[in-house]
Every structure is written in C-alpha cells, then in structure tokens.
Coordinates of C-alpha atoms and ligand atoms in Angstrom, one line a residue:
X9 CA 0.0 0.0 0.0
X10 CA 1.7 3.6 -1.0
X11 CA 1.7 6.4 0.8
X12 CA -1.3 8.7 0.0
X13 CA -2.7 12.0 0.1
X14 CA -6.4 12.5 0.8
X15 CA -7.8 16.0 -0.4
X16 CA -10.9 18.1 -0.8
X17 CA -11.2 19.4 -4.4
X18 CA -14.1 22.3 -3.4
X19 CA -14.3 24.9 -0.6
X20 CA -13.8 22.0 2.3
X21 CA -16.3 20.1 4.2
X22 CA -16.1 17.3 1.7
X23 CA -16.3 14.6 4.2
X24 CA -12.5 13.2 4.3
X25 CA -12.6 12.1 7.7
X26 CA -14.8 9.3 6.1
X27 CA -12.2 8.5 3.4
X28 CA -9.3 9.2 5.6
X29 CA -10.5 6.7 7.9
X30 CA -11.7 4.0 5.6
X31 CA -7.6 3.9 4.5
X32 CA -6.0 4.6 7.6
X33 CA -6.2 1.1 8.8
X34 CA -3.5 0.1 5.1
X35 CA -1.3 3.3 6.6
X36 CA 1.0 3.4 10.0
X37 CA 1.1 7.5 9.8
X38 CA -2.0 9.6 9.1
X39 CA -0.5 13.3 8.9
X40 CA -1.8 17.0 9.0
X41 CA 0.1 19.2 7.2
X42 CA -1.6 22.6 7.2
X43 CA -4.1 24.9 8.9
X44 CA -5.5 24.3 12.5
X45 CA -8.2 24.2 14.4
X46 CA -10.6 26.1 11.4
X47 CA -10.7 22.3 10.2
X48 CA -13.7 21.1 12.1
X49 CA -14.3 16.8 11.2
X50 CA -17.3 15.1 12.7
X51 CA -15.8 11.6 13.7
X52 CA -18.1 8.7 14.2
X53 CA -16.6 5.9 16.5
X54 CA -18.8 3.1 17.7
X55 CA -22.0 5.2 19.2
X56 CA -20.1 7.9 20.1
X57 CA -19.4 11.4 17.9
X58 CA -16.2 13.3 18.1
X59 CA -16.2 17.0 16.7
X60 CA -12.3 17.7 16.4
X61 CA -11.2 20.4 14.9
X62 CA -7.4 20.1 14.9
X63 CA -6.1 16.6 15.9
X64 CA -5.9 14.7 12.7
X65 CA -8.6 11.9 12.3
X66 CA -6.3 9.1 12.4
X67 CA -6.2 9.9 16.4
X68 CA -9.0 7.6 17.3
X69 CA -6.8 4.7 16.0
X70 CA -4.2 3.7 19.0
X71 CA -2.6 1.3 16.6
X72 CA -1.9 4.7 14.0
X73 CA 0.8 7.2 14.4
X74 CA -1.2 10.5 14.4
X75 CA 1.3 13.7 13.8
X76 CA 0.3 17.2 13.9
X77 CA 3.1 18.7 11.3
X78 CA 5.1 21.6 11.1
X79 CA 2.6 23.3 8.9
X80 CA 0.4 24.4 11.3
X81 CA -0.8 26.6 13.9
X82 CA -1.4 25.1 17.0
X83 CA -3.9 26.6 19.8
X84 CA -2.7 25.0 23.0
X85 CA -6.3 24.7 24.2
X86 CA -7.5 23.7 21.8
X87 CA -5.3 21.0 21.5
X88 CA -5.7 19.6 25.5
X89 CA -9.6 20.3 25.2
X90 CA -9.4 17.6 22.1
X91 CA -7.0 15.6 24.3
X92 CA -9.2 15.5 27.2
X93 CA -12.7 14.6 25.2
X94 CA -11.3 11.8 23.6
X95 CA -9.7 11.1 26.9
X96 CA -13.1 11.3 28.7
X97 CA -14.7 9.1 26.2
X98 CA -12.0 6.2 26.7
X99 CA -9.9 7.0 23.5
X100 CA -6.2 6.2 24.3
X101 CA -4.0 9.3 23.1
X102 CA -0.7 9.2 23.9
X103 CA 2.6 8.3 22.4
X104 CA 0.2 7.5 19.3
X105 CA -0.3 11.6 18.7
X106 CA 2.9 13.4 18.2
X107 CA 3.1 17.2 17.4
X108 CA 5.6 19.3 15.6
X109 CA 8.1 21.0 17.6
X110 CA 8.3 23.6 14.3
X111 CA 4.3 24.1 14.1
X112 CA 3.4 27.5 15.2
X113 CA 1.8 28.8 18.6
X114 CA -1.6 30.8 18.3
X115 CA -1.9 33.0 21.3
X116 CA -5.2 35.1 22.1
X117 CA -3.4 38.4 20.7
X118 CA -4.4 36.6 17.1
X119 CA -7.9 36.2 17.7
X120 CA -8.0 39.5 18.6
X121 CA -6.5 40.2 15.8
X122 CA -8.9 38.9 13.6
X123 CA -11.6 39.9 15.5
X124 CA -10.6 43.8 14.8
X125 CA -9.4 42.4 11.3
X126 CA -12.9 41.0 10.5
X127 CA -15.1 44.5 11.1
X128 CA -12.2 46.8 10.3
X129 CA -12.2 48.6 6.9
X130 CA -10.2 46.1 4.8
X131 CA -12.5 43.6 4.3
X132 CA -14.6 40.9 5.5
X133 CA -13.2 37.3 4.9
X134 CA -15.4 35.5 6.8
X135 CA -12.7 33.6 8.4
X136 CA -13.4 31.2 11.6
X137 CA -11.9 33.4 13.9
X138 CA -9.6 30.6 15.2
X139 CA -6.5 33.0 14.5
X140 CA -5.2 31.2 11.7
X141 CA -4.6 34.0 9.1
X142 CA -2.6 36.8 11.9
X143 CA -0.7 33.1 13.2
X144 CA 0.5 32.4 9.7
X145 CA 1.5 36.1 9.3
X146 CA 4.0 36.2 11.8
X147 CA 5.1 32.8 10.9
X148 CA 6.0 34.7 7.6
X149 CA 7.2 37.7 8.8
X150 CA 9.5 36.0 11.2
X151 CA 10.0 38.6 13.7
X152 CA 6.7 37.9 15.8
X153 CA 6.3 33.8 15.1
X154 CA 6.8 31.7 18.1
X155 CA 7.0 28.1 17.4
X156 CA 5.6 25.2 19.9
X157 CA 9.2 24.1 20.4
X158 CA 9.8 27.6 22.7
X159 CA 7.1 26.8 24.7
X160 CA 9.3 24.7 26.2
X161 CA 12.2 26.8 27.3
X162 CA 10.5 29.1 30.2
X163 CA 13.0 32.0 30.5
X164 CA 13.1 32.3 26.7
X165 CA 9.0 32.2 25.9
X166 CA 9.2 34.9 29.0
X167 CA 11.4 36.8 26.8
X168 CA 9.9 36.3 23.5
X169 CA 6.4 37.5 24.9
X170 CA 8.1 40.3 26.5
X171 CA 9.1 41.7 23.1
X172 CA 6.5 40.4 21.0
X173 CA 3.1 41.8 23.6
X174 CA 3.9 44.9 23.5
X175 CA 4.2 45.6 19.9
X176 CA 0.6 43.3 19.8
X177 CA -0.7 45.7 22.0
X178 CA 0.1 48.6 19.4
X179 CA -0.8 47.1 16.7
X180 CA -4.3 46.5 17.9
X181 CA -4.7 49.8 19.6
X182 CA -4.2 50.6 15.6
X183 CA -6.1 48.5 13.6
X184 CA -9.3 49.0 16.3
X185 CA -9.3 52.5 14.8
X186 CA -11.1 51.0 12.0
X187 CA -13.0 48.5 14.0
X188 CA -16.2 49.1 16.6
X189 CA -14.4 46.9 19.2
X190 CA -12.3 48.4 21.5
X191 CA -9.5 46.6 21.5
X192 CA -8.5 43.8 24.2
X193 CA -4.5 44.6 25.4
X194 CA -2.3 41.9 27.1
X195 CA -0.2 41.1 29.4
X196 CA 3.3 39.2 28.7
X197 CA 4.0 37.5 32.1
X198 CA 0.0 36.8 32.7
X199 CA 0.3 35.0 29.1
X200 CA 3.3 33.2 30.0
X201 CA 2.0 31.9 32.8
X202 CA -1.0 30.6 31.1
X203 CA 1.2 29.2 28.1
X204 CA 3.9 27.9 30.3
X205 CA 1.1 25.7 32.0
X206 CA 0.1 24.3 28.9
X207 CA 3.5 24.1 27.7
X208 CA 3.8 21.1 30.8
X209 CA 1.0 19.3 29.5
X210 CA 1.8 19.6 25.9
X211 CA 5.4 18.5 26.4
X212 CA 4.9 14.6 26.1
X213 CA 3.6 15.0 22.3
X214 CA 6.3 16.8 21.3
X215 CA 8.9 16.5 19.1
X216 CA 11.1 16.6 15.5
X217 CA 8.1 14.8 13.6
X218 CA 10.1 15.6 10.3
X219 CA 12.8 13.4 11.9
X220 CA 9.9 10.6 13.1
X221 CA 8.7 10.7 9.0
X222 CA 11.5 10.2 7.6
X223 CA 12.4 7.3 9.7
X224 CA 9.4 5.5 9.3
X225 CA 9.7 6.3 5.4
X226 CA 13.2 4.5 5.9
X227 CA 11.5 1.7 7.3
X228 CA 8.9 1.4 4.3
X229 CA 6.2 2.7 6.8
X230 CA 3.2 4.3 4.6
X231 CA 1.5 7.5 5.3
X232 CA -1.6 9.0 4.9
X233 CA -1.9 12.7 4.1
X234 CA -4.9 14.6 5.8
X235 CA -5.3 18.1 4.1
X236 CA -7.5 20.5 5.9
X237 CA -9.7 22.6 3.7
X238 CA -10.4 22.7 0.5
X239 CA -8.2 23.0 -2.7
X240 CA -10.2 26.1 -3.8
X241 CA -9.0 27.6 -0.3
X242 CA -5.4 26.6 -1.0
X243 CA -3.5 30.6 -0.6
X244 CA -2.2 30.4 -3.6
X245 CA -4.3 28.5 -6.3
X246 CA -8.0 29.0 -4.3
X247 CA -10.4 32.0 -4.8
X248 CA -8.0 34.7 -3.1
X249 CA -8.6 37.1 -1.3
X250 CA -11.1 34.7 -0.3
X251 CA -9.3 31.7 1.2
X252 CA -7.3 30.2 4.3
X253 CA -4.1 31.2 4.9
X254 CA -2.0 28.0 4.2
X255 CA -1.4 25.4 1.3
X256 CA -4.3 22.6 1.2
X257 CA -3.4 21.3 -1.8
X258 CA -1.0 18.9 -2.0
X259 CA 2.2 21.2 -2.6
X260 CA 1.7 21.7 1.3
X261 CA 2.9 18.2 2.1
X262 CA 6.4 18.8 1.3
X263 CA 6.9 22.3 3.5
X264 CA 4.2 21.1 6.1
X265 CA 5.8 17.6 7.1
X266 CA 8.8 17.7 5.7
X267 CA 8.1 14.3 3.2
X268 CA 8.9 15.2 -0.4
X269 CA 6.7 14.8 -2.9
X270 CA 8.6 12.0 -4.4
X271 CA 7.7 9.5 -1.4
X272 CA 3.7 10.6 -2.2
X273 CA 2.2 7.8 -4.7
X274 CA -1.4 8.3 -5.1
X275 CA -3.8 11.4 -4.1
X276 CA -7.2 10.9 -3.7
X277 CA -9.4 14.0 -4.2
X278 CA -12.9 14.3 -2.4
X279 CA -16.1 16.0 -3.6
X280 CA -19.2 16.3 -2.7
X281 CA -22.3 15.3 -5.0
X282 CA -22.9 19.1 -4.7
X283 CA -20.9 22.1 -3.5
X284 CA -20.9 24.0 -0.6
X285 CA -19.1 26.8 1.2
X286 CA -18.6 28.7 4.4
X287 CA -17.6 32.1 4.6
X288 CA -17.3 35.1 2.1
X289 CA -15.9 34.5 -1.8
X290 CA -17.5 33.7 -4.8
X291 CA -19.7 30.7 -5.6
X292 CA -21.1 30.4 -9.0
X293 CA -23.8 27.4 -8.5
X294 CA -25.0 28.7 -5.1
X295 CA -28.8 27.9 -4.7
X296 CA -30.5 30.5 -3.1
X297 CA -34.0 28.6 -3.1
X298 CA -35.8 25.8 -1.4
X299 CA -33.6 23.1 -3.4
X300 CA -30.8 24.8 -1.7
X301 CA -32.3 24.7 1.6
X302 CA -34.1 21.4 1.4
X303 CA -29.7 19.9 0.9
X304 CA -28.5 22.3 3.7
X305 CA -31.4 20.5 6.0
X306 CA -30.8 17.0 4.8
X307 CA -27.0 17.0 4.3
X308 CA -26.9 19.0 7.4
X309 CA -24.8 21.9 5.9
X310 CA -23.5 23.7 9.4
X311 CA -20.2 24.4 10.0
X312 CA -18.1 22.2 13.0
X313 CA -16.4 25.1 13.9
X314 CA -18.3 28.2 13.7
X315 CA -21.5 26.8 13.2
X316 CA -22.5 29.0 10.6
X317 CA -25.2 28.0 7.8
X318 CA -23.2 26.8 4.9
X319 CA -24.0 28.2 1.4
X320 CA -25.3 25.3 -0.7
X321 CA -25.0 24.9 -5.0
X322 CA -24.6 22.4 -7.9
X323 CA -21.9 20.4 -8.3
X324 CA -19.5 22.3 -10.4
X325 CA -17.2 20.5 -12.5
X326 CA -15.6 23.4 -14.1
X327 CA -14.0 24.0 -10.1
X328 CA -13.4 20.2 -9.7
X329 CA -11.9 19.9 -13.5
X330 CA -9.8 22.9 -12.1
X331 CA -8.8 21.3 -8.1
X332 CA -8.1 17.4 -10.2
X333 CA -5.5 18.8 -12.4
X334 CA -3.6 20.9 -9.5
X335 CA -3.9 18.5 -7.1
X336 CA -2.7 15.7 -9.4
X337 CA -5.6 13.5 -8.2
X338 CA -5.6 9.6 -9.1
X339 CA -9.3 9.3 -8.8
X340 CA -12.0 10.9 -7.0
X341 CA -14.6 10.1 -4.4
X342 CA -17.9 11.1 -4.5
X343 CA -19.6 12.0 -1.2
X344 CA -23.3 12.5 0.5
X345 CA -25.0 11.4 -3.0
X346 CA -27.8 9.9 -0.3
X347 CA -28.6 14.3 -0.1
X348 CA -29.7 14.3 -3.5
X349 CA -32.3 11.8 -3.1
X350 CA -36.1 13.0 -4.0
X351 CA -34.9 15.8 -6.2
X352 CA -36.6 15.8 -9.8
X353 CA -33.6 17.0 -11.6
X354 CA -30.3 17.6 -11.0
X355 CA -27.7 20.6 -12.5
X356 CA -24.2 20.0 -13.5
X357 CA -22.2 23.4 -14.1
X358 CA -20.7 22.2 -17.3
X359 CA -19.1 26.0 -17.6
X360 CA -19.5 29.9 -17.3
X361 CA -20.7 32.8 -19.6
X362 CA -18.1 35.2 -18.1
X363 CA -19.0 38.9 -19.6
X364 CA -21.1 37.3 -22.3
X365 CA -18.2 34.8 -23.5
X366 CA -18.7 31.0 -22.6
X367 CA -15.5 29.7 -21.0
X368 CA -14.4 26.1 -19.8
X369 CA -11.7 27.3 -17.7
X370 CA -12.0 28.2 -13.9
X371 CA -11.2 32.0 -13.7
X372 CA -9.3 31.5 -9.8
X373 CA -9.4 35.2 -9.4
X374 CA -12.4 35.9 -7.2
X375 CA -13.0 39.3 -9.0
X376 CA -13.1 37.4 -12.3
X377 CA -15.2 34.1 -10.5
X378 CA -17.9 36.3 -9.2
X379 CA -19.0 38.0 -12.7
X380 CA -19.1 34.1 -14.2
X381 CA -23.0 32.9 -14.4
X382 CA -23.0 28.6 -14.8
X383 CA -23.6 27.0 -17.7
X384 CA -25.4 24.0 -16.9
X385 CA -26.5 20.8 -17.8
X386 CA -29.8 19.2 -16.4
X387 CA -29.7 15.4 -15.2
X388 CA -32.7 13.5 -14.1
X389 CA -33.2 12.8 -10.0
X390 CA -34.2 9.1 -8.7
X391 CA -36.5 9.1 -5.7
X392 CA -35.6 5.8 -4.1
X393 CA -33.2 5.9 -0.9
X394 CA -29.7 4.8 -1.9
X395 CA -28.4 4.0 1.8
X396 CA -28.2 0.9 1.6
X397 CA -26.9 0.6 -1.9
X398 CA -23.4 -1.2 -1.8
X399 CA -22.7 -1.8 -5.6
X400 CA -22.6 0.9 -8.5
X401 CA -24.9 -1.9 -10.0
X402 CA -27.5 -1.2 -7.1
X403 CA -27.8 2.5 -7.7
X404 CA -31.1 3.6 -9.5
X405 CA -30.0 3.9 -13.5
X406 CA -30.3 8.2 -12.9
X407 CA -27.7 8.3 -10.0
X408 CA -25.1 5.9 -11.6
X409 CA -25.5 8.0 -14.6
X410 CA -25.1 11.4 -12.2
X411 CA -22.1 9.4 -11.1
X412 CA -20.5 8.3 -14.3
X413 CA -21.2 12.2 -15.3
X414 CA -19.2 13.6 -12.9
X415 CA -16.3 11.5 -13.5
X416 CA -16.4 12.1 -17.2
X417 CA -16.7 15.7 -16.7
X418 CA -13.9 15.5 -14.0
X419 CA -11.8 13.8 -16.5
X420 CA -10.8 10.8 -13.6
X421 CA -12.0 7.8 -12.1
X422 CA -14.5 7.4 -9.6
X423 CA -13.1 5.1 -6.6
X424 CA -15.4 5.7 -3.9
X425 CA -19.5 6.9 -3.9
X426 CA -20.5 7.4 -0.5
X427 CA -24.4 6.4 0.6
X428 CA -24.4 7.1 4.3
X429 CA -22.4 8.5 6.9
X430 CA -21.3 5.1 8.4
X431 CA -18.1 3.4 7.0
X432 CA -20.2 0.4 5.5
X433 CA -22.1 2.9 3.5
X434 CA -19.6 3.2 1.1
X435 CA -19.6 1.4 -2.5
X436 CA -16.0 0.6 -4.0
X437 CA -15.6 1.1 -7.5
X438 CA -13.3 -1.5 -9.0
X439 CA -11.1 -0.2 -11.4
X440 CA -11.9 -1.4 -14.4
Ligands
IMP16 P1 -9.7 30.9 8.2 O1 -9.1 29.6 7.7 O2 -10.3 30.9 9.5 O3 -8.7 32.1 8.0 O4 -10.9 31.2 7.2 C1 -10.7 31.6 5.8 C2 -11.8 31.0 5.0 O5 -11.7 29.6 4.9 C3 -13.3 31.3 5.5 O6 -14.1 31.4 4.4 C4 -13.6 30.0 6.3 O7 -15.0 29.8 6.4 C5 -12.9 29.0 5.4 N1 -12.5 27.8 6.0 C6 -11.5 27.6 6.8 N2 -11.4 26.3 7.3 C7 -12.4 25.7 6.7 C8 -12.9 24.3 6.7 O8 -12.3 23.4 7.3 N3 -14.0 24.0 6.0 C9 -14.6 25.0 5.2 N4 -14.2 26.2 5.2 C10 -13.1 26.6 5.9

C-alpha cells in the first residue's frame, strides 16, 4: 500500500474524515500538514461522535501514528480540550499523537487580531476566527512567530512574549481604529504563565516529527496525508482574497511535514455530489432557493467550527476539473449522494458565460469568478433511498449516470460513492 494524500477538491467540508478513515487502517502514519483548528471533522466511532477540529482523524486509532506537522498553527487549548474529550470518552491518546516541535503557537493576541481584522475597513473574509490567518503572518514575517518548540524553554518564551506583547498591543490599539471593538491589550507574564502551563502538559507529544517521517519512510512505513480545507481555499491557487491562509493542496505536504513529494504515490481528491461553502468568496452554483435549503437541511450543511449555515449549490465541475489537475488526483470520491435523493432533476455546471463569453476554464481570481453565471446541464433525479446501496450496479439507473457524469466531466475515475455516513455505507468502485 503507497503512501497517500487524501484532499478536498471544493471549498472544504467534503467529508475526508470518512475516506481518511476507511484507508487509515493500510497506513502506519495519518498526517496533518496545514491549517489548525478552522478544520472542524465530525468523527463517528462506535456510538459515540467526536467533533475535532485540529487533531488529525487518524487519532482515534491507537494502533496509527497520528502527527500534527510543522505546517500548522497550533492553539494550546485547543489542542488539550481535544485531548481530554477523547480522553473522557476512553480514546487512548498518547505516544500515538505526536506534534511538531516547528508548528506554530496561536496565542489570544491573534484572535484579537482577527476579531478587529474581520469589522475593520479592509474587508470581510469571513474567516473562523480561530487565529489562523494573523498566526501564519507572523510565521512569515518571522519577527513575531513563536513556534511550539519555545514553549518549552521558560526564560526564553518569557522573553519572547516580552518583546512580541507589546508591539501586539500597538498594533491592535491601531487597527481598532477602524474596528467598533475596543481593543483587548495583554499582558506578557499573565500570558506566560497561562502558556507555560500548557507548555507542561503539551510536552509529552512533542517533538522533530520531520525526523519521526523520515524514519518511518526509511523503514517502508506508509503514510496518509490529511489536508484541511479545500483545494479552492489553497492561498495560492483557491479563490484569493477569499481563502485560508495555508497550502491545502498537495504542494503543502512537502513544506508542512517535511516528506517530499517524491515519497507521495497516489492522491485521492474528495467531492461532494454538490458544493458547498462557508464564509465570504465567490460561488457560482450557489442555490438561493428551497432546493438549496431542502440539501442544507438533509446534508446538514452547518459548520463544525463556527456553526454558521453553509452556502449550498450544484456540483461544479468546471471548479473540480480545475482542483483534479492541480492537485494531481488519481481518482476521485464522491460523497453525500444519499442528499440528492427525491430531487426531480439535477444541475451539472458544465461551464460559465463570463461577460457574455462562454468559457471552460475556472477563472481563480475571485474578481473574475464572481461576474461568471454557470452554464449547466440538467440530469434526471431518482427518488428511491440509496443507503443501503453497496454496488454501482444497485444505484437507481439516474444516480449511476449522475455518477458516471461527474467523472467524465472531471476527467478521472471514480473510486469511492458514499451512501451514508457510516463506513459500510460506502460502494468501492473496482477499477476497471
Ligand atoms: P480561516 O481559515 O479561519 O482564516 O478562514 C478563511 C476562509 O476559509 C473562511 O471562508 C472559512 O470559512 C474557510 N474555512 C477555513 N477552514 C475551513 C474548513 O475546514 N472548511 C470549510 N471552510 C473553511
């Protein structure tokens, strides 16, 4: 069994916890690699339901190395509050969850950050308001970036908040300007004697996880890749400004673990049977009628994190043609087609009429991507429940052919259709 990458080819909330865990039981590492606790997964184990939002999914599994990489941003309580649930629940976590020394530390003065950031003048994002986006900044601009590893060494995180707190607490006072909310300051010993507690009870799951890859790589271990997000969130290659602040595509693996590319031999991208998205940006086949509400009810379309309603569309290949080819996907999976159940007809966006000229490309640059009207094609709807369906052979004759469609439009094989929410609800596609 290779290593492999498991990715979302939309806006995120594609369901790979449910593909991530079906193949983490081939894999002895299942890795995160980017983003933080903005990546909320619903995890079903036995009767019980796990909302994480940073530990990678692979943590349930005591007989899986779990590793939080040096890609991302770490809130330390965040991080014990996910400890102690799965804790509570009888979950063993333990030398099986290791987290990167290099990952970076989000203290409150982000939040605050992107609280003031989020109402100021410069634009709504819609972010989570986890603190990713002013974490990743000072990871970038160096100066201000304090990695987990220093939360180790008392007198020197002392240090570093002394210098780095009060320049916070300017920078806020400034940006507040713009913002209704007065701005919360902070104090540099009070926070590191809050982080310096934490730092005690983080300490056991810390280490060089680029060092613990590589050696299981030497030892012809396999590893599973868990991106957060979406592919059309990816910083570079999503719908900027309108995106996360880190790589989810699969260029993220080699700066957020440290494994080169080379060791990576097959990526497996996720959709949805629709599309949906949280947050500000553009969306091209959002439904803004009772079609779109009737999928947000049944697919339960909320947010882990925030909560927030998500916005609800067609499936849109053009995006998904788009995510494939620069994630370098092997095949695709197909999630939540139950959702579509009981709907006459279905829409495929097969492409855009952007300022009155039909195009088959997907325009990344928001400003372009929000003037773009879909171009779609209609496919009939089957009314029977498809739950228990288990074979491509025992789907109703209109969802294999929604199926099949996507894939053809998608240009790539379909390995997975998912029925159901449980693991057994799945239908393998052999390859032919
Ligand atoms: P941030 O990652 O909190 O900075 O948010 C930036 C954008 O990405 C916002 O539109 C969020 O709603 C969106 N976003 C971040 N993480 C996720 C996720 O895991 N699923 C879906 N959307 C996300």
């Amino acid at each position: 069994m290779p290593s492999t990458c498991v990715v979302g080819l939309q806006w995120g909330d594609e369901a790979k916890g449910k593909i991530v865990d079906l193949l983490s039981d081939t894999h002895d590492f299942v890795v995160r690699y980017n983003g933080g606790a903005n990546a909320g997964h619903t995890i079903v184990w036995g009767d019980k339901t796990f909302k994480l939002s940073l530990l990678p999914t692979g943590v349930l599994k005591s007989t899986v190395q779990s590793v939080i990489g040096n890609g991302l941003v770490v809130y330390p309580p965040r991080f014990l509050e996910e400890v102690d649930q799965l804790l509570a629940a009888g979950v063993t976590v333990g030398s099986n969850l290791l987290l990167s020394d290099h990952a970076h530390v989000i203290f409150p003065y982000h939040m605050e950050e992107e609280r003031l950031a989020e109402t100021g003048g410069t634009g709504t994002i819609g972010t989570t308001g986890r603190g990713i986006g002013p974490c990743y900044q000072d990871k970038v601009g160096r100066r201000n970036g304090i990695r987990v590893g220093e939360l180790l060494r008392p007198d020197h995180l002392r240090e570093r908040l002394r210098q780095v707190v009060p320049y916070k607490n300017r920078f806020l006072a400034a940006i507040a300007q713009d913002s209704p909310h007065t701005p919360k300051p902070f104090d540099p010993e009070a926070l590191a004697d809050e982080y310096l507690a934490y730092a005690e009870r983080i300490r056991p799951f810390v280490t060089d996880t680029t060092r613990v890859l590589h050696n299981g790589l030497a030892q012809g271990k396999k590893i599973l890749f868990e991106a957060a997000q979406g592919s059309l969130l990816d910083v570079d290659h999503g719908t900027y400004p309108y995106v996360t602040s880190s790589s989810s595509l699969p260029s993220g693996i080699w700066s957020g673990s440290g494994v080169p590319a080379r060791s990576l031999d097959r990526i497996i991208g996720v959709v949805k049977a629709y599309t949906t998205r949280v947050g500000r940006g553009p969306c091209p086949t959002e439904l803004h009628d009772e079609t779109g509400e009737r999928i947000r009810k049944i697919g339960r379309e909320f947010g882990t994190v925030t909560g927030r309603p998500r916005r609800v569309g067609w499936f849109d290949a053009v995006a998904v043609r788009y995510t494939a080819a620069l994630a370098g996907v092997d095949a695709i999976t197909i999630m939540l087609l139950d959702v579509l159940s009981g709907l006459p007809e279905l829409q495929l966006c097969t492409g855009y009429r952007l300022d009155g000229q039909v195009v088959d490309y997907f325009p990344s640059d928001a400003y372009l991507l929000e003037r773009c009207e879909p171009i779609y094609e209609t496919l009939p709807g089957w009314s029977e429940d498809i739950t228990t369906c288990r074979t491509l052979a025992d789907l109703p004759a209109a969802a294999r052919r929604y199926v099949d469609r996507i894939g053809e439009l998608v240009g790539k094989p379909v390995a997975v259709v998912s029925v159901g929410p449980d693991r057994a609800q799945s239908i393998l596609v052999k390859p032919d």
